[in-house]
XYZ file of C-alpha atoms in Angstrom:
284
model
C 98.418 96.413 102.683
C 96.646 99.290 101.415
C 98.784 101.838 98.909
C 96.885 105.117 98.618
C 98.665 107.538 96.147
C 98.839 104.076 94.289
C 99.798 105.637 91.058
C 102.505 108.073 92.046
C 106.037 108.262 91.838
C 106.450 106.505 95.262
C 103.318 104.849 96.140
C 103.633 103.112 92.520
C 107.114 101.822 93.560
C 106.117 100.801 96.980
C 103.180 98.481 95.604
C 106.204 96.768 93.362
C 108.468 96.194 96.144
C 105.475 94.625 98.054
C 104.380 92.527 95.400
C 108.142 90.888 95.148
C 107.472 90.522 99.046
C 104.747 88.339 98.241
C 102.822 90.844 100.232
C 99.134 90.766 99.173
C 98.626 94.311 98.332
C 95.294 96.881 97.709
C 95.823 100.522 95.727
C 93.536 103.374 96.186
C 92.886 105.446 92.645
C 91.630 108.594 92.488
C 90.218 107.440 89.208
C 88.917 103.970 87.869
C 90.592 104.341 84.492
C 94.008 104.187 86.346
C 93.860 100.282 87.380
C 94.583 99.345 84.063
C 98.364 101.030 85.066
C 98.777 98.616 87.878
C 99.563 94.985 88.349
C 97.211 92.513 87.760
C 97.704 90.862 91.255
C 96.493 94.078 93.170
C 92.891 94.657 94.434
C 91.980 98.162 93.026
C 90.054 100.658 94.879
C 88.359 104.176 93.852
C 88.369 106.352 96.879
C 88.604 109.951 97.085
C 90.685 111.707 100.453
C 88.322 114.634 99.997
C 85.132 112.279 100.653
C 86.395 109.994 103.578
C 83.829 107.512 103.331
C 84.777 106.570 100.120
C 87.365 104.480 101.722
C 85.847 102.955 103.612
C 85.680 99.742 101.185
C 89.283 99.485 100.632
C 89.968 99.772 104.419
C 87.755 96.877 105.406
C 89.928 93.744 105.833
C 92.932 96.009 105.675
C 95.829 95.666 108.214
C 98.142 98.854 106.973
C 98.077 101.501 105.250
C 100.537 103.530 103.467
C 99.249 107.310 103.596
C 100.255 109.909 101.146
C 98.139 113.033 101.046
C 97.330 114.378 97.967
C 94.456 116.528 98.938
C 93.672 119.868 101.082
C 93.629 119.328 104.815
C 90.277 120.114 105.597
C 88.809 115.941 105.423
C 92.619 114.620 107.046
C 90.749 114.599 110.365
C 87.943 112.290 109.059
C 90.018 109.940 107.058
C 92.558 109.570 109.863
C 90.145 108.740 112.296
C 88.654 106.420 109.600
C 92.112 104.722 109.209
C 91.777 104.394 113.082
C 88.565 102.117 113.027
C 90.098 100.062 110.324
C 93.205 99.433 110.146
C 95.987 98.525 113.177
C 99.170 100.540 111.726
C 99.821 102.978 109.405
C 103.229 104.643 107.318
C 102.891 108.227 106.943
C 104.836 109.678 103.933
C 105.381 113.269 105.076
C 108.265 115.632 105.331
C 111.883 116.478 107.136
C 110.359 119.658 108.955
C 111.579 118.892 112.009
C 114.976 117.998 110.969
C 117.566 120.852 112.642
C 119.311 122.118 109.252
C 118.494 125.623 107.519
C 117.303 123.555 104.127
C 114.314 122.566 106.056
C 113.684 125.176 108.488
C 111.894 127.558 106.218
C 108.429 128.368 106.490
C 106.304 125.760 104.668
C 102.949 125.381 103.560
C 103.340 121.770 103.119
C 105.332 120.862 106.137
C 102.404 122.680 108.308
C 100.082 119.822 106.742
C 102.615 117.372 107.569
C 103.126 118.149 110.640
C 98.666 118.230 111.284
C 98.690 115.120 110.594
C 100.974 113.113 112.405
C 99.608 114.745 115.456
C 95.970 113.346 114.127
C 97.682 109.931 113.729
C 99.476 110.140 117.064
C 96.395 110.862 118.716
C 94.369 107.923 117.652
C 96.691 104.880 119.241
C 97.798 103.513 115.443
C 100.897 101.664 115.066
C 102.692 104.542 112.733
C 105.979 105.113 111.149
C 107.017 108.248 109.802
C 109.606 108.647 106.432
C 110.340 111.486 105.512
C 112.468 112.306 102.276
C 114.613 114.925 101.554
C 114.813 116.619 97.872
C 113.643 113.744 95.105
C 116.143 113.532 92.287
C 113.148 113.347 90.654
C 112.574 116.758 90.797
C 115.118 117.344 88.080
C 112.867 116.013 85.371
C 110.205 118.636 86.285
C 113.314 121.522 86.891
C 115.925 120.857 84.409
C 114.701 117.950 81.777
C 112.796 120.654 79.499
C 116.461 122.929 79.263
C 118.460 119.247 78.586
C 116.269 118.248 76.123
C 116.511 121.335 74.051
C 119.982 121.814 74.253
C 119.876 124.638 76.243
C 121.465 126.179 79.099
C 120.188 124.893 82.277
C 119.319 128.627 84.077
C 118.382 128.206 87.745
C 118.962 130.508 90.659
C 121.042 129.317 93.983
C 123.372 127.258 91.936
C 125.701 126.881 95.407
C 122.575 125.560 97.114
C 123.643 122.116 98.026
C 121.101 119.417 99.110
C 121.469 115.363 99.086
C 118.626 114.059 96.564
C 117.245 111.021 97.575
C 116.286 108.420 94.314
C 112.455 107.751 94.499
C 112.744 104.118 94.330
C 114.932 104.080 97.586
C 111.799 105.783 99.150
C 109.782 103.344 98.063
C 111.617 100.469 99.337
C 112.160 101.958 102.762
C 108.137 102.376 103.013
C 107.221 99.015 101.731
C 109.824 97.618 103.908
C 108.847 99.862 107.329
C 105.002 98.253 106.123
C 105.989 94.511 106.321
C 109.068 94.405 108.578
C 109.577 94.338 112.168
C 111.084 96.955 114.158
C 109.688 99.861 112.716
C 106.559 100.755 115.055
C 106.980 104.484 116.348
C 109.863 104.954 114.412
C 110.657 108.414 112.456
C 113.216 108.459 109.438
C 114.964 110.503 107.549
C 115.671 109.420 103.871
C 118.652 111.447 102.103
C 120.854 110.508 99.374
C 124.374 109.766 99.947
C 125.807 113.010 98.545
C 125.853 116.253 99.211
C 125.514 118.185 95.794
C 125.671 121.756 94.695
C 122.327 122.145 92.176
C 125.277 122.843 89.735
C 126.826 119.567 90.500
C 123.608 118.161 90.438
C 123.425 119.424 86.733
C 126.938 118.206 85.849
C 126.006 114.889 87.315
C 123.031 114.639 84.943
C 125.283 115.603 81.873
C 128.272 112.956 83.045
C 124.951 110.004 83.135
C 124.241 111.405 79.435
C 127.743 111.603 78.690
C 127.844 115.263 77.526
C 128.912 118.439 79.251
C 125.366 120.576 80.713
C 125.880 124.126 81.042
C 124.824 126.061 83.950
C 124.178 129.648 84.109
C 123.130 131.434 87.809
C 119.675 132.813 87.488
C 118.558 135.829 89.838
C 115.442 135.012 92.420
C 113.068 137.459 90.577
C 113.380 136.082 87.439
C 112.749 132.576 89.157
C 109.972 134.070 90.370
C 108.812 135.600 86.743
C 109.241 132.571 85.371
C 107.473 130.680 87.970
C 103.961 132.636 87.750
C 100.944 130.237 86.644
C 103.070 127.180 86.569
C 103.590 127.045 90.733
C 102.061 128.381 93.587
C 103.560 131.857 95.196
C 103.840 130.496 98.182
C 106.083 126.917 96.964
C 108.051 129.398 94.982
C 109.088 131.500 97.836
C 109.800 128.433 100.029
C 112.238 126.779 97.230
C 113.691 129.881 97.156
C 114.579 130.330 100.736
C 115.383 127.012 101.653
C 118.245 127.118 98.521
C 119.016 130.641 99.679
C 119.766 128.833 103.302
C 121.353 126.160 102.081
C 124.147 128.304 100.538
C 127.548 127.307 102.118
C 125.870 124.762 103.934
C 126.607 120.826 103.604
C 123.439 119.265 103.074
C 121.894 116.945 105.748
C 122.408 113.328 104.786
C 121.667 110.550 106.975
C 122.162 106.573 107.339
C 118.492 105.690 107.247
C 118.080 104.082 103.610
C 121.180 101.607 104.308
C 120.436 100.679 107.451
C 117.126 99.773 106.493
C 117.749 97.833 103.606
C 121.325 97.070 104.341
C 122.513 98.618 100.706
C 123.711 101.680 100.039
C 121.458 104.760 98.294
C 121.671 105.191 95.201
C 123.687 108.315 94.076
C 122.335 110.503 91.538
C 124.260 109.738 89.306
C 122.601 106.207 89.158
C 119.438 107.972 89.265
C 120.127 110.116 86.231
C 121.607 106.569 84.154
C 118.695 105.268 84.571
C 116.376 107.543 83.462
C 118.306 108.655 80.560
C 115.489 108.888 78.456
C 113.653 111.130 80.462
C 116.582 113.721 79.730
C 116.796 112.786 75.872
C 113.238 111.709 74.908
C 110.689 112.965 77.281
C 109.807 109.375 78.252
């Protein structure tokens, strides 16, 4: 199995969860310096999405391939039709843009590239499975861990926004498992957590895990937006903001998918937030 985003927040999880498979296991670095980060059992290869035949040596000998893209769209033709030659199934890490709830109906930059490419991989006869996650919990650390850690007030706007965050290492384990298992050829899931949360909630959740009360305090979209410049593209800003905007009075969209799949439960974020504790206290 090849992991390509080997050294992200999922792809890094899904190599672990293959490993305990006793799945033999290949990770595709962006940079050479990064193998020291990984296991000592996996092959390491340096490949590049923006240079397609750079892969080409990691694909050889390959029978999956789990495919996160981390790079413009322009090469996704080439390296898809690369994975094509090589390789006899692949699981596609992309988004829920087709699901039918306002959340995820709002126009998308990154959903568009989703969407390119599972036509590309539909078109070429692979074995595929698509997952597609909802809102990471992990995207508190990047939101609200600076605010925590200071002992400040967590400002944010759409505070009544609810959404289901799905814990990174249930991802993972649906994608390693959807790699190895049967059953999962042509299929198309939908990862949520188990909860639908308010993003207050979400921040009283967080302060419950660290056992202390987080304040919350509504923020207005332009100052999101002011506070956004240079640290986030115009266009991701404006998305986040409409999809919360959309989600306003609306119960998130939470399916089944992670616990029928591994036959436990999600974990809650709650869970999530306990066990990165540190993250919210330290930085680490």
């Amino acid at each position: 199995m090849l992991v390509t985003g080997a050294t992200g927040r999922v792809g890094r999880v899904v190599i672990d969860q293959l490993l305990e498979a006793g799945v033999p296991v290949r990770a595709l670095t962006h940079r050479a310096e990064m193998a020291a980060t990984l296991p000592s059992k996996v092959e390491v290869f340096t490949g590049d999405l923006t240079v397609p035949e750079s892969l080409d040596p990691a694909l050889q000998g390959a029978g999956a391939v789990f495919l996160v893209w981390t790079a413009p769209p322009e090469t996704a033709e080439a390296v898809v039709e690369r994975l094509a030659v090589h390789v006899r199934r692949v699981v596609f890490l992309s988004s829920p843009h087709q699901t039918p709830h306002p959340f995820f109906q709002q126009p998308n930059p990154m959903a568009v590239l989703h969407a390119g490419i599972e036509r590309l991989i539909a078109g070429t006869g692979l074995e595929s499975t698509i997952v597609r996650p909802g809102m990471f919990a992990s995207n508190s650390l990047a939101w609200w861990a600076p605010a925590i850690r200071s002992g400040e007030v967590v400002r944010w706007p759409y505070g009544a926004a609810e959404t289901a965050p799905v814990d990174d290492r249930d991802v993972a384990a649906v994608a390693a498992r959807t790699l190895y298992g049967d059953g999962h050829v042509g299929a198309d899931y939908v990862l949520t957590g188990p909860e639908s949360l308010t993003q207050a909630a979400q921040v009283e959740a967080i302060g419950d895990a660290l056992g202390h009360r987080i304040a919350f305090e509504e923020m207005t979209p332009d100052e999101f937006r002011r506070l956004s410049e240079g640290t986030a593209p115009s266009s991701v800003v404006d998305m986040l903001l409409a999809a919360w905007s959309a989600a306003v009075g609306q119960p998130a969209y939470i399916t089944t998918a992670v616990a029928d799949i591994l036959g436990t439960a999600p974990r809650t974020l709650r869970q999530w937030a306990v066990d990165h504790a540190t993250a919210f206290t330290q930085g680490s």
